[in-house]
Amino acid sequence: MWDRHLVSRAWSIAELRRLAKRRLPRGIFDFFDGGAEDELSLNDNIQAFQRLKLIPRPLVDVSSIDLSTLLLGRRSSLPVAIAPTGGPGFGRHGSDVAIARAAVEAGIPYTLSTSATASIERIAREAPGGRLWFQAYILKNREFLAGLLNRALAADYDALMITVDLPVGGKRERDAGNRISFPFQFTARHFRDFAFNVRWLAGMARYGMPMVENLIGMETQATNAGRIASSVGRSYDPSFDWDRLKRMRDEWPRRMIVKGILHPMDADRLTSIGIDAIVVSNHGGRQLDGAIAPIDALPAIVEAVGGRAEVWVDGGVRRGSDIAKACALGANAVMVGRATLFGAFAGLEAGASRALTILTDELERTMQLCGARSIGEIDRGLLHESSVPASAVRRPFKEAR
Ligand SMILES: Cc1cc2nc3c(=O)[nH]c(=O)nc-3n(C[C@H](O)[C@H](O)[C@H](O)COP(=O)(O)O)c2cc1C
């Protein structure tokens, strides 16, 4: 009740982040908030949006605005989809379902991560009426992975997203400093951090340690989330390559999305194997530190793809104006990760919904101030050309490797 009140008064994603930070032990908050190594990419993801400058075109009747768009052939009420995130239940029990329900209410797609803390079936059951996509990590255990894909088909997920930027885990130094590792082991340091978070502890005491539910049964010994998460780390398949991706594309009967692309040559090659959408992403700055900000990589990728697939972008979306900037550079949509995570940690479904309402209101206001009445009317003319990085403008690219 109190949470609901607090999140209803939050005016920005930054404010929801502050509320989430207050509610979680530091080590847990840092796990969700942090990035790899020096966090150069994490910070640059946000700053790259801030560097882009808008040029408003007033004197347009903006009394009625249409924010909807088509994503993979179906209408979405916003050019936004929920990005897959692993482990939300470690922040707060029920966060996966809360975010999925908020997405249904907002009329946008929701992507469930392989390593989420709710199963494929639970999300389909507890967030009915929405549009669901399943994100697969490539597990060494091919039989188990095939089982997951069959479960996603049976539960009516209408697209499969393959994440390709995680052949190995990134080096996340906040986690190392906070001694957050899997399997989780308590130390005196954790005691100090966690003991002051009565609410977080009470949640864990009431509901128990969350499970990475999709992976139950992958290893017979994996009985709790810590053990399962550690087995996931060991279970990624770093040998996954173009040939296997092509075979997966041929076998999967519905739409396929590839997430974690930053190079135009790769984007070009993906269209030639029949990928329906590409997510330009550096995994929210959690993998390769120093990787280009996705919004900076976007223009060259849009050009390389030339309309043969949809192009979405994620990483650093914290304002509705960021969504407008991404659309201006040719993205069909953005995905959001931390924005709705922070909302859910602050106030479960009400908090995740609040995050989406904030982004919606800001996008609408930005469009009205800029003189754009629909997503289709947002184009490159909305941006000051000198604020778009020169390297990203009309860059020639060579043949794919
Ligand atoms: C805590 C956390 C867990 C994540 N887990 C996954 C995952 O399981 N699969 C995946 O493809 N991406 C994962 N991502 C990356 C997101 O899908 C997305 O690319 C990123 O969060 C976008 O950046 P943003 O958080 O700034 O919006 C994760 C990101 C965070 C913050």
Short mmCIF file of C-alpha atoms and ligand atoms in Angstrom, two decimals, residues 31-32 83-86 113 115 135 137 163 259 281 283-284 286 314-318 335-339 341, ligand 1:
data_model
loop_
_atom_site.label_atom_id
_atom_site.label_comp_id
_atom_site.label_asym_id
_atom_site.label_seq_id
_atom_site.Cartn_x
_atom_site.Cartn_y
_atom_site.Cartn_z
CA PHE A 31 24.00 -6.61 -9.15
CA PHE A 32 21.09 -5.08 -11.09
CA ALA A 83 14.07 -6.53 -22.44
CA PRO A 84 14.87 -9.94 -20.96
CA THR A 85 16.48 -9.79 -17.52
CA GLY A 86 17.74 -12.62 -15.38
CA SER A 113 14.78 -14.45 -20.00
CA SER A 115 17.46 -17.05 -16.43
CA GLN A 135 14.89 -15.13 -24.87
CA TYR A 137 20.79 -18.31 -24.00
CA THR A 163 21.16 -13.39 -27.22
CA LYS A 259 20.00 -9.54 -29.61
CA SER A 281 22.64 -3.88 -27.73
CA HIS A 283 23.76 -5.97 -22.83
CA GLY A 284 23.23 -2.82 -20.79
CA ARG A 286 27.31 -5.70 -18.52
CA ASP A 314 18.47 -0.98 -26.00
CA GLY A 315 20.83 0.30 -23.33
CA GLY A 316 20.42 3.52 -21.37
CA VAL A 317 16.78 4.32 -22.11
CA ARG A 318 15.74 6.40 -19.11
CA MET A 335 13.79 -2.23 -25.25
CA VAL A 336 13.97 -1.34 -21.59
CA GLY A 337 15.72 -3.37 -18.90
CA ARG A 338 16.56 -1.50 -15.73
CA ALA A 339 13.75 1.07 -15.99
CA LEU A 341 13.29 -3.52 -12.92
C1 LIG B 1 20.07 -7.36 -14.11
C2 LIG B 1 20.09 -7.59 -15.58
C3 LIG B 1 19.93 -8.88 -16.07
C4 LIG B 1 19.96 -9.10 -17.44
N1 LIG B 1 19.72 -10.37 -17.91
C5 LIG B 1 19.65 -10.59 -19.24
C6 LIG B 1 19.28 -11.86 -19.73
O1 LIG B 1 19.01 -12.79 -18.99
N2 LIG B 1 19.24 -12.02 -21.09
C7 LIG B 1 19.54 -11.00 -21.97
O2 LIG B 1 19.50 -11.20 -23.18
N3 LIG B 1 19.85 -9.77 -21.50
C8 LIG B 1 19.90 -9.54 -20.17
N4 LIG B 1 20.17 -8.29 -19.71
C9 LIG B 1 20.35 -7.19 -20.68
C10 LIG B 1 18.99 -6.56 -21.00
O3 LIG B 1 18.21 -7.42 -21.77
C11 LIG B 1 19.16 -5.26 -21.80
O4 LIG B 1 19.99 -5.48 -22.90
C12 LIG B 1 19.71 -4.11 -20.94
O5 LIG B 1 19.20 -4.17 -19.64
C13 LIG B 1 19.36 -2.78 -21.58
O6 LIG B 1 19.93 -1.74 -20.87
P1 LIG B 1 19.12 -0.86 -19.78
O7 LIG B 1 19.09 -1.72 -18.54
O8 LIG B 1 19.96 0.33 -19.63
O9 LIG B 1 17.74 -0.61 -20.32
C14 LIG B 1 20.17 -8.04 -18.34
C15 LIG B 1 20.31 -6.75 -17.84
C16 LIG B 1 20.27 -6.51 -16.48
C17 LIG B 1 20.39 -5.10 -15.99
#
